[in-house]
GROMACS .gro file of C-alpha atoms in nm:
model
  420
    1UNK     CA    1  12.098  12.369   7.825
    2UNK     CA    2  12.132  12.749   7.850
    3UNK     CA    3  11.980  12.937   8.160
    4UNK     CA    4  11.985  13.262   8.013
    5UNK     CA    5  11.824  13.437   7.733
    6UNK     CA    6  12.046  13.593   7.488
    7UNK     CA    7  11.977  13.988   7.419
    8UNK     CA    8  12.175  14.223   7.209
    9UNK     CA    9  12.459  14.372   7.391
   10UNK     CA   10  12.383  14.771   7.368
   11UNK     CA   11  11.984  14.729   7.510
   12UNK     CA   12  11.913  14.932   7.810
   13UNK     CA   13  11.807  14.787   8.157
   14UNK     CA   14  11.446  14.814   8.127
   15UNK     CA   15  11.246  15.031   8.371
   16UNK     CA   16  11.086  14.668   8.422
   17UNK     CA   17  11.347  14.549   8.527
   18UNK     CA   18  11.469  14.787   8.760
   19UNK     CA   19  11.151  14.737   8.932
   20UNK     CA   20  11.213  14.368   8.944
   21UNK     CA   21  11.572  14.433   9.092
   22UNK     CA   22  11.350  14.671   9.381
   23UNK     CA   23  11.159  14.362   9.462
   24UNK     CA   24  11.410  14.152   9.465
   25UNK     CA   25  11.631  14.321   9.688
   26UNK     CA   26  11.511  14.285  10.014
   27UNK     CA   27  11.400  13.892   9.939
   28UNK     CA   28  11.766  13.832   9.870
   29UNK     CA   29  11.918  14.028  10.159
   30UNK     CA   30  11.619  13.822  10.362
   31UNK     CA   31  11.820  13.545  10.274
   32UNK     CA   32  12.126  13.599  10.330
   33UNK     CA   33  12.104  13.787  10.693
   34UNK     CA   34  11.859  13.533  10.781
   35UNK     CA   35  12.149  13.223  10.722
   36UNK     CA   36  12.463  13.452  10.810
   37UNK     CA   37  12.299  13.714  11.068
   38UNK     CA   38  12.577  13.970  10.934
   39UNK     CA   39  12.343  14.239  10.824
   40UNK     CA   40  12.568  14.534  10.713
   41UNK     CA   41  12.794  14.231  10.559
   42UNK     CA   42  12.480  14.099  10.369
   43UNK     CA   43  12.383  14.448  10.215
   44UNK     CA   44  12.688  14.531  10.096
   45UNK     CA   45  12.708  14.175   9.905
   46UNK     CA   46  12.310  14.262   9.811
   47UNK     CA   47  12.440  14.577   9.649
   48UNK     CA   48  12.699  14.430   9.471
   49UNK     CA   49  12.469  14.155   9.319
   50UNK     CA   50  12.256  14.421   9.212
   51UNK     CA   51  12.505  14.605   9.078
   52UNK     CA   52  12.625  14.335   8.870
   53UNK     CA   53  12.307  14.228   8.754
   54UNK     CA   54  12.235  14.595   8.647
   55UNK     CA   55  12.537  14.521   8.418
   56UNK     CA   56  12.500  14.161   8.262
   57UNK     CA   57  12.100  14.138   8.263
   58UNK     CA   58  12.090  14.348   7.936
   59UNK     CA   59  12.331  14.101   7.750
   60UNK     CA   60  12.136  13.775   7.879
   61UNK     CA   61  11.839  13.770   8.148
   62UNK     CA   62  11.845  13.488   8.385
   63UNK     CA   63  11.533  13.245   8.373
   64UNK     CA   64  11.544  13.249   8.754
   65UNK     CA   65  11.666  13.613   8.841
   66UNK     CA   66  11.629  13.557   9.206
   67UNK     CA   67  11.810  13.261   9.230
   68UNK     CA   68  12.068  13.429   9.041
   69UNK     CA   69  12.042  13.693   9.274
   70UNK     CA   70  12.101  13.491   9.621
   71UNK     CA   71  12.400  13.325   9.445
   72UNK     CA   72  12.602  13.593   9.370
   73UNK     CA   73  12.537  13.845   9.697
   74UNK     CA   74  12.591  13.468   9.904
   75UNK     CA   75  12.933  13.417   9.706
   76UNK     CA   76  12.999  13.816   9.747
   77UNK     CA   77  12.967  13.753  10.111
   78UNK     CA   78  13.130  13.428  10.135
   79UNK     CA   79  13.403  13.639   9.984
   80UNK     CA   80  13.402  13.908  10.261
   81UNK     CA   81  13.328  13.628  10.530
   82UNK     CA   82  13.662  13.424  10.435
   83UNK     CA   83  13.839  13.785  10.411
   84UNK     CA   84  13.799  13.878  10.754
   85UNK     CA   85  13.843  13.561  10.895
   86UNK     CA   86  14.121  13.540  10.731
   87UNK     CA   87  14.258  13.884  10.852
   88UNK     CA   88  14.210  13.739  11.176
   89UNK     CA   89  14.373  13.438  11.098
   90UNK     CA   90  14.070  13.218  11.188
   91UNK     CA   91  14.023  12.887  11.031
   92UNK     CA   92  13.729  12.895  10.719
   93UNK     CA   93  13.580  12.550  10.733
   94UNK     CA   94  13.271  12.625  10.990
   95UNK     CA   95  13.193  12.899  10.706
   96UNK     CA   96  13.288  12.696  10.413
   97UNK     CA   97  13.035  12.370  10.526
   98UNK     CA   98  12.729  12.653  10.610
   99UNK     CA   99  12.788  12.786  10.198
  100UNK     CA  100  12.617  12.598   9.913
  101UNK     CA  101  12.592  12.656   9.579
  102UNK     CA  102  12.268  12.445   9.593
  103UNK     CA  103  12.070  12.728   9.762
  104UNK     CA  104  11.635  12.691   9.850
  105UNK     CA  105  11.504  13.022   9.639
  106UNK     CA  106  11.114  12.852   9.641
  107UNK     CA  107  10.995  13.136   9.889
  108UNK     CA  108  10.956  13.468   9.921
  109UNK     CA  109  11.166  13.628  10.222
  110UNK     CA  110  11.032  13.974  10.231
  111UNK     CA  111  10.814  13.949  10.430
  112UNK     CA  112  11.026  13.740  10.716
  113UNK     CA  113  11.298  14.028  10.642
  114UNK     CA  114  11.016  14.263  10.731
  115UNK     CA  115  10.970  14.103  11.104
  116UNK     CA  116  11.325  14.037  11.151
  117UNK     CA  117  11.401  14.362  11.078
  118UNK     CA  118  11.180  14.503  11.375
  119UNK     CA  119  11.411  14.320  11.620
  120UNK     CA  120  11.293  14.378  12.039
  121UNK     CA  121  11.659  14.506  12.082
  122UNK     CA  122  11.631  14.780  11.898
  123UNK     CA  123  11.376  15.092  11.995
  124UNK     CA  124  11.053  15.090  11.752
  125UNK     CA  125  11.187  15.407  11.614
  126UNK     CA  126  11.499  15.239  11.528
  127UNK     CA  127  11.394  14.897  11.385
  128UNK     CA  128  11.115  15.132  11.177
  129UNK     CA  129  11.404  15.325  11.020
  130UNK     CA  130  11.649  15.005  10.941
  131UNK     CA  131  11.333  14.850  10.778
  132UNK     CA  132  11.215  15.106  10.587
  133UNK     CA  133  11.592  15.125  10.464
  134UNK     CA  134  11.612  14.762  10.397
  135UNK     CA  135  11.284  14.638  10.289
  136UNK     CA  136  11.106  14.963  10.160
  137UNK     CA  137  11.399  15.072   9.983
  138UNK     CA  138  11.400  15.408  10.129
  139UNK     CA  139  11.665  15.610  10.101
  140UNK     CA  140  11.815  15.835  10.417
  141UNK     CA  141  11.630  16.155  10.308
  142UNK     CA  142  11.305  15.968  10.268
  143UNK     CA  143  11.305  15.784  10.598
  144UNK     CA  144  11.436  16.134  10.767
  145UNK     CA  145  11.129  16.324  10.595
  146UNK     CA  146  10.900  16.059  10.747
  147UNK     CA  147  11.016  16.102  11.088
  148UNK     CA  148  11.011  16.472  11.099
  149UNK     CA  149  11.409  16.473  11.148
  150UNK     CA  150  11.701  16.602  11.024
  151UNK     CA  151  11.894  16.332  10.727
  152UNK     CA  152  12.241  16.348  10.953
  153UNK     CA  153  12.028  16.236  11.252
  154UNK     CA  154  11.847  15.939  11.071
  155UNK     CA  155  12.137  15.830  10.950
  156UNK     CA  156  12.325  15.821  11.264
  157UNK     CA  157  11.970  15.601  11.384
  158UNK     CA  158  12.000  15.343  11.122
  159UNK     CA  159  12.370  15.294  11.195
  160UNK     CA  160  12.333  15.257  11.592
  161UNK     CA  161  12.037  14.991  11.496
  162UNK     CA  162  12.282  14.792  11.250
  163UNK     CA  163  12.560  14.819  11.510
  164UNK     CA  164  12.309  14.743  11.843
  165UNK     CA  165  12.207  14.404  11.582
  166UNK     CA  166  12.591  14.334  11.539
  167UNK     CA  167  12.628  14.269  11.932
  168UNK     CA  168  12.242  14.048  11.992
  169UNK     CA  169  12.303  13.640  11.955
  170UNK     CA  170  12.151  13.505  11.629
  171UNK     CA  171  11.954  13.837  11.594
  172UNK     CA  172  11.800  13.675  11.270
  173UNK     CA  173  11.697  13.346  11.395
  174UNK     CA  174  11.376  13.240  11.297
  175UNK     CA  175  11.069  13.366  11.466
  176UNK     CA  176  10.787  13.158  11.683
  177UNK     CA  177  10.404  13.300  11.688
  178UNK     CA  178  10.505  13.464  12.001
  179UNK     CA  179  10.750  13.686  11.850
  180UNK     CA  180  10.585  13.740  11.587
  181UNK     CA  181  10.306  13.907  11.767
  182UNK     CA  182  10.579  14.117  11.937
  183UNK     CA  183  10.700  14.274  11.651
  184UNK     CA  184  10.354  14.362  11.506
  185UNK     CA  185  10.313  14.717  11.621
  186UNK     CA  186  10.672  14.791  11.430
  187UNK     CA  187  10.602  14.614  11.142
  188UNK     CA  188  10.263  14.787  11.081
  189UNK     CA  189  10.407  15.160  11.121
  190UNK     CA  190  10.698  15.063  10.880
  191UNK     CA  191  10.404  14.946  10.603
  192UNK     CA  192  10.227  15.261  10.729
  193UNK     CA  193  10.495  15.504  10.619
  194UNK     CA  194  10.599  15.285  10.306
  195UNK     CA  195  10.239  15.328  10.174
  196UNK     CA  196  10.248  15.705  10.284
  197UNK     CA  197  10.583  15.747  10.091
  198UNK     CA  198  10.434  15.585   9.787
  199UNK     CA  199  10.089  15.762   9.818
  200UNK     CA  200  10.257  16.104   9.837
  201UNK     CA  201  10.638  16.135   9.766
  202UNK     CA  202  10.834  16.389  10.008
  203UNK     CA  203  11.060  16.424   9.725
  204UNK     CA  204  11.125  16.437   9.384
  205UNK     CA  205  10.952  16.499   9.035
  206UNK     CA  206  10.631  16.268   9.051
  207UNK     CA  207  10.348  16.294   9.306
  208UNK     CA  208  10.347  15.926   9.397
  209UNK     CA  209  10.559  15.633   9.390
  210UNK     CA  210  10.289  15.397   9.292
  211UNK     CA  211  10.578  15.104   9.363
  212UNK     CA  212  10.629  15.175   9.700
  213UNK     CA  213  10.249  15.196   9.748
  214UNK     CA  214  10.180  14.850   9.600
  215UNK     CA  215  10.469  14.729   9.788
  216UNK     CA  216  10.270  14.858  10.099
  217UNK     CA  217   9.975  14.704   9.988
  218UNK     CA  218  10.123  14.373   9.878
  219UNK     CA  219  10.331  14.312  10.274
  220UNK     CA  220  10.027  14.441  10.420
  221UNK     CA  221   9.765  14.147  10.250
  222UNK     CA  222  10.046  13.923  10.346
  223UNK     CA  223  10.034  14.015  10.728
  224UNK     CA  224   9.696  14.020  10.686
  225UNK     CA  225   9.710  13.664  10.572
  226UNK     CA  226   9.892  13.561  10.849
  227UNK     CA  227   9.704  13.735  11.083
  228UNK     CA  228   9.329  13.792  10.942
  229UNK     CA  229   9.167  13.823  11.303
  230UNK     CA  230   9.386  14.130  11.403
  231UNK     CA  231   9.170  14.454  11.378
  232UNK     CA  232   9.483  14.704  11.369
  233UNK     CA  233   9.643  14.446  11.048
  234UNK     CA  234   9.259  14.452  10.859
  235UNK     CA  235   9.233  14.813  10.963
  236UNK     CA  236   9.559  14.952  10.773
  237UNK     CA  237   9.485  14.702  10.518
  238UNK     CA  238   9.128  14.878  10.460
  239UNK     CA  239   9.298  15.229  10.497
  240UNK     CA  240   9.550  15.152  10.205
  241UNK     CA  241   9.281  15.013   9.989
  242UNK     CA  242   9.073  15.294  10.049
  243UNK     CA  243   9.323  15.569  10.034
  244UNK     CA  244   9.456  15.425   9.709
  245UNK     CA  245   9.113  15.397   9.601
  246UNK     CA  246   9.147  15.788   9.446
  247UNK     CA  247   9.480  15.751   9.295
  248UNK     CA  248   9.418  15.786   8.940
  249UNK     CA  249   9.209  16.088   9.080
  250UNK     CA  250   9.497  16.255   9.260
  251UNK     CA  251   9.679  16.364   8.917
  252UNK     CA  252   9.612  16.590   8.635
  253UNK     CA  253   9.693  16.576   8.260
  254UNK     CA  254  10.000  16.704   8.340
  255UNK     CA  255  10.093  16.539   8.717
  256UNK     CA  256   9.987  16.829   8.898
  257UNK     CA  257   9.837  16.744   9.240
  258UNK     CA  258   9.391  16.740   9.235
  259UNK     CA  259   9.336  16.799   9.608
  260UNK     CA  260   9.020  16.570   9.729
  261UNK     CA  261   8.769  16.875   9.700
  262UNK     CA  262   8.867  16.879   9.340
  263UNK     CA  263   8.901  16.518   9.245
  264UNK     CA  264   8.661  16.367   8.939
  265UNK     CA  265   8.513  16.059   9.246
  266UNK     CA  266   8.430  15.875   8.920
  267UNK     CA  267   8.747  15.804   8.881
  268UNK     CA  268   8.816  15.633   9.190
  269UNK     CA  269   8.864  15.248   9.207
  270UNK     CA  270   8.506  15.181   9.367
  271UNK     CA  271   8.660  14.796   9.371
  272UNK     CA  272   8.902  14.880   9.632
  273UNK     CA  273   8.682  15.101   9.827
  274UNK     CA  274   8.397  14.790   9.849
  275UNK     CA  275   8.697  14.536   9.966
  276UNK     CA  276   8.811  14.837  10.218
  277UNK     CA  277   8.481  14.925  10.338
  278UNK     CA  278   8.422  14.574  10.391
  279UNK     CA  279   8.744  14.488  10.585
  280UNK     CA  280   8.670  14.775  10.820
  281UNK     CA  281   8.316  14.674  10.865
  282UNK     CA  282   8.402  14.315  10.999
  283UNK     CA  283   8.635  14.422  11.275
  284UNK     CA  284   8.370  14.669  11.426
  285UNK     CA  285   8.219  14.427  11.646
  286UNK     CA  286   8.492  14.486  11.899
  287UNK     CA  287   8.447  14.844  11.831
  288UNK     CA  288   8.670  15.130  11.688
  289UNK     CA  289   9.001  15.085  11.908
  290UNK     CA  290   9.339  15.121  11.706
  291UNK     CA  291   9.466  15.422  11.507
  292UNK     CA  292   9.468  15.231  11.198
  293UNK     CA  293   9.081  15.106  11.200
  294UNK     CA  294   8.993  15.506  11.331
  295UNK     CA  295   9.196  15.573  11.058
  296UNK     CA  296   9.038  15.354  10.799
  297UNK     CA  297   8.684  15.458  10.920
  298UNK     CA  298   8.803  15.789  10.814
  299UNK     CA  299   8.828  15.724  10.464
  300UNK     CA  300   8.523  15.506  10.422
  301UNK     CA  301   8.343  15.873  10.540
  302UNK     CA  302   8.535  16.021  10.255
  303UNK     CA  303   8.467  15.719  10.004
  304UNK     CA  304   8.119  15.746  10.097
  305UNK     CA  305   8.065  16.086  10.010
  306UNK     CA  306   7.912  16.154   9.657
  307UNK     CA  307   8.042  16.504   9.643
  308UNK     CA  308   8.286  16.677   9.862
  309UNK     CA  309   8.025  16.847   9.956
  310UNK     CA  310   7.822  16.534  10.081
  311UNK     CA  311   8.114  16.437  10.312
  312UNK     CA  312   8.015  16.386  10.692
  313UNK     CA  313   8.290  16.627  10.834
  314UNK     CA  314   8.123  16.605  11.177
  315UNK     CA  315   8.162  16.225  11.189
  316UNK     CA  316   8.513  16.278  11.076
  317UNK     CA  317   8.629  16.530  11.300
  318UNK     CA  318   8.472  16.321  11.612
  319UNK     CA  319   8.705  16.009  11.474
  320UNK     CA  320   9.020  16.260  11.501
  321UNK     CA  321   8.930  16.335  11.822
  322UNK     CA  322   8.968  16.033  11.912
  323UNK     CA  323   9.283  15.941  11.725
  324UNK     CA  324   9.443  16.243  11.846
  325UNK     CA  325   9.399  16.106  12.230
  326UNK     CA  326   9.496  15.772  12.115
  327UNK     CA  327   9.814  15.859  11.923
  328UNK     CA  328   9.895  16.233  11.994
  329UNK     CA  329  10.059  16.308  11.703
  330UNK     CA  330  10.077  16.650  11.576
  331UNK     CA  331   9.964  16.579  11.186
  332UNK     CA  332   9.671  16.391  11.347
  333UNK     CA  333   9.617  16.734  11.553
  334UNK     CA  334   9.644  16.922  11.208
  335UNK     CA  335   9.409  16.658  11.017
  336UNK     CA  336   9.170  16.719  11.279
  337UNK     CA  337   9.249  17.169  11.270
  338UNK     CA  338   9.090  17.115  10.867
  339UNK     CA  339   8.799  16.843  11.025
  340UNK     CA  340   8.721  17.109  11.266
  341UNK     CA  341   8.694  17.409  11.035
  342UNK     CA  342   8.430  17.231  10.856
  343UNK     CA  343   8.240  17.207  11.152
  344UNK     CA  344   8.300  17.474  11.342
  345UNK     CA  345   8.432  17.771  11.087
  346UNK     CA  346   8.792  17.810  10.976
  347UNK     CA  347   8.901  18.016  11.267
  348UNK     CA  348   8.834  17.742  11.498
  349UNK     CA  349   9.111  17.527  11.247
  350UNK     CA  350   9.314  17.809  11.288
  351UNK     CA  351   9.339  17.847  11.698
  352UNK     CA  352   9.422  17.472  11.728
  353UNK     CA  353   9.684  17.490  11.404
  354UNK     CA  354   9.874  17.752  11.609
  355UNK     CA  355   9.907  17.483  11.861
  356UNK     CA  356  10.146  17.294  11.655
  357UNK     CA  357  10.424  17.579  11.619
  358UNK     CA  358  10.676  17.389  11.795
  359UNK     CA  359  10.586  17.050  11.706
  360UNK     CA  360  10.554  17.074  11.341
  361UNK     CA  361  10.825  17.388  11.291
  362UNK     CA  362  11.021  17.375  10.938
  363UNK     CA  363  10.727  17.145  10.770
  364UNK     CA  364  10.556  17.258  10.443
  365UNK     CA  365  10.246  17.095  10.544
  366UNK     CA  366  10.125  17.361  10.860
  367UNK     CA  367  10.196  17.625  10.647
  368UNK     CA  368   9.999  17.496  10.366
  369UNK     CA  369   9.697  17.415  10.586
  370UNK     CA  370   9.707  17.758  10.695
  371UNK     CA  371   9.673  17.921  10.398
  372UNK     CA  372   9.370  17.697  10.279
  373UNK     CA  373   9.242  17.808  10.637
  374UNK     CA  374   9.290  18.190  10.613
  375UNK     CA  375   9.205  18.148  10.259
  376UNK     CA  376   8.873  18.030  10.375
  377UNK     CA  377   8.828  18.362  10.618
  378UNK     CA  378   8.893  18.539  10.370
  379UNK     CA  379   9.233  18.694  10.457
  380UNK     CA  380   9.408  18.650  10.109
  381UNK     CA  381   9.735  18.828  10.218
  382UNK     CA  382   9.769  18.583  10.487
  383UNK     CA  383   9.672  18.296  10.253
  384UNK     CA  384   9.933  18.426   9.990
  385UNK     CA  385  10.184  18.425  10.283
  386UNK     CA  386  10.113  18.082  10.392
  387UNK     CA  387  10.083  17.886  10.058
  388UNK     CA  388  10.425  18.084   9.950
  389UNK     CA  389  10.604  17.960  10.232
  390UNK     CA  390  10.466  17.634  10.231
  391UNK     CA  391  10.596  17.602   9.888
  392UNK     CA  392  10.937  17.752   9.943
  393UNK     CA  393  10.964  17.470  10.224
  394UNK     CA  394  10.846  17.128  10.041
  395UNK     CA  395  11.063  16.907   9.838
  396UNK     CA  396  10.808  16.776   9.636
  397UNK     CA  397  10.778  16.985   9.288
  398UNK     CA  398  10.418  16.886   9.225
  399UNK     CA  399  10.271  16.968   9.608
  400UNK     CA  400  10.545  17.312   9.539
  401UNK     CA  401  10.401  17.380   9.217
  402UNK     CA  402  10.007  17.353   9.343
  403UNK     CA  403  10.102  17.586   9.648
  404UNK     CA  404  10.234  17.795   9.401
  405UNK     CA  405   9.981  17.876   9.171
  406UNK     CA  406   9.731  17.907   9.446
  407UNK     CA  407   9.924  18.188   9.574
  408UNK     CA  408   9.911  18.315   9.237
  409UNK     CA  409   9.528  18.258   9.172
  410UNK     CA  410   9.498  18.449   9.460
  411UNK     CA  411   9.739  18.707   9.407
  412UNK     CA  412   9.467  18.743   9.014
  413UNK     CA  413   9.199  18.789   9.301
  414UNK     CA  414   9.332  19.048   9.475
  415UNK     CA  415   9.465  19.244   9.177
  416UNK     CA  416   9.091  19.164   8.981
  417UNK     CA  417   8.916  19.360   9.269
  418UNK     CA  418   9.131  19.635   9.359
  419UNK     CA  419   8.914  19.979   9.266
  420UNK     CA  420   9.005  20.163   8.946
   0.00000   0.00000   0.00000
């Protein structure tokens, strides 16, 4: 009997599909680095696989796609593996007796991939940028937007971490409890910036990447399985949840950006803010300790708020403060420049956004705050200035196309009140 299903030669790879090859991708390459420990040898035999499913998928689908998958990347590699060997005129049996064709596909190795990934030889920063590459399915430019860094430096980061795996001893073994705890603090900043990616593209045409945020969400309930009693896990859990909570809020008719002042809070999944204000709520009894659970208290403030009006910007700008001493990272410092002009007037947002100068020179996302901030004063030139750079300096069209016509709306202000 037939494994495949027969389809007319000329249809297109559906958009399903290429979703399905996204998930798939970092199960397979799961697999094979995990039995072969050759990571930049496994990719390349990933990509290949893909590539070739890409091609023959549209003539017949495999029942199993995975398993279809893991066969041809493994016999890509075995074919690279028996290459080199024999290049260096090594004998092939060890190899050949460690390759099957009868290969276990009844798991899912993402999430293994994900820990492995986040190896104690390489620096977080490094194992955060291979596994956003291999698991997330970020590209250089994303992962380099993410970080705050050039794309020629990120690059060079996720090479050194392939090549600093190359020389560790079975750097893919698997992992006791004991390691896994280990590489928890990686793991959760790679799902952070996934979801963050997803939530709000740096890049591109579309606001969000609703894949890569239910990706996020999907590795995170799986950690979260595995480790329910961790407040930081159930904390970025709850801060997903609640953050995605207001996606079908975030967009217009036309996939312009709706800032949370503006949003329609009908339209926000109250489901996923009840399961998110309820994770958050059972790991207070040890008290509010971890960036993520500060974090996730955050947005229950916002979910809880009727009207944007209604929200508790006091309570919120006292969580920053502490987040800020806990992490001291400047976009926390900025989150907490908009908290505090709330609270205290937008001049007092202003004097600690000129703080960040050095730290946060080159981003869209100062300059944008500062023109909601002067905009706020009052001083529309200065608001005009900032939203104009801002947009001149984003990638993404729909955040450059808001910051756009707000500088024009303004720019109607000014020329609506001049005298006559």
């Amino acid at each position: 009997m037939s494994d495949r299903r027969a389809v007319p030669d000329d249809t297109p790879l559906p958009a399903s599909t290429e979703d399905l090859l996204r998930t798939l991708a970092p199960q397979v390459l799961g697999t094979l680095v995990r039995r072969f420990g050759d990571f930049d040898t496994a990719e390349d035999a990933v990509q290949e696989a893909l590539l070739a499913a890409a091609t023959q998928w549209p003539r017949a689908l495999p029942d199993d796609p995975r398993a279809w998958l893991i066969q041809v990347a493994q016999r890509r590699m075995a074919d690279a593996v028996r290459a080199e060997v024999a290049r260096r005129r090594r004998e092939t049996t060890a190899f050949d007796r460690a390759v099957t064709d009868a290969v276990p596909v009844d798991h899912d190795d993402t999430l293994t991939m994900l820990f492995l990934c986040c190896h104690p030889a390489l620096s977080p920063a490094a194992a955060i940028a291979l596994t956003l590459r291999a698991v997330g399915g970020l590209g250089t430019e994303q992962i380099a937007r993410a970080f705050l860094l050039p794309d020629a430096t990120m690059a060079q980061r996720i090479t050194r971490a392939k090549k600093k795996l190359a020389t560790v001893e079975r750097p893919f073994a698997r992992l006791d409890d004991e390691q896994w705890r280990e590489r928890l603090g990686a793991v959760l900043h790679v799902l952070y910036l996934i979801f963050n990616e997803g939530h709000t593209s740096s890049s591109g045409p579309t606001l969000q990447r609703t894949d890569l945020a239910d990706e996020a969400i999907r590795l995170a309930r799986a950690v979260h399985r595995l480790l329910p009693d961790d407040p930081e896990v159930t904390g970025l859990l709850a801060l997903m949840l609640l953050t995605d909570a207001r996606r079908a809020a975030r967009i217009g008719a036309h996939g312009e950006l709706i800032p949370l002042a503006e949003q329609n809070r009908a339209r926000w999944n109250r489901a996923l803010i009840t399961e998110g204000t309820t994770l958050v709520t059972g790991t207070l009894a040890g008290g509010l300790r971890g960036p993520y659970q500060i974090q996730a208290a955050i947005a229950v403030l916002h979910a809880q708020a009727a009207r944007a009006e209604d929200t508790d910007w006091a309570k919120i700008s006292a969580l920053y403060d502490r987040l800020e001493h806990l992490t001291d990272n400047p976009i926390v410092t900025l989150n907490r420049a908009v908290a505090l002009a709330m609270v205290s007037g937008p001049e007092a947002g202003l004097a600690l956004a000129e703080t960040l100068d050095d730290k946060l020179a080159g981003t869209h996302r100062l300059d944008s705050v500062r023109g909601h901030l002067h905009e706020m004063v009052g001083d529309i030139d200065a608001a005009i200035a900032c939203y104009a750079k801002a947009a001149a300096r984003t990638t993404s069209i729909p955040e450059r196309d808001y910051l756009t016509i707000r500088a024009a709306r303004l720019r109607h202000v000014m020329r609506t009140n001049l005298p006559r």
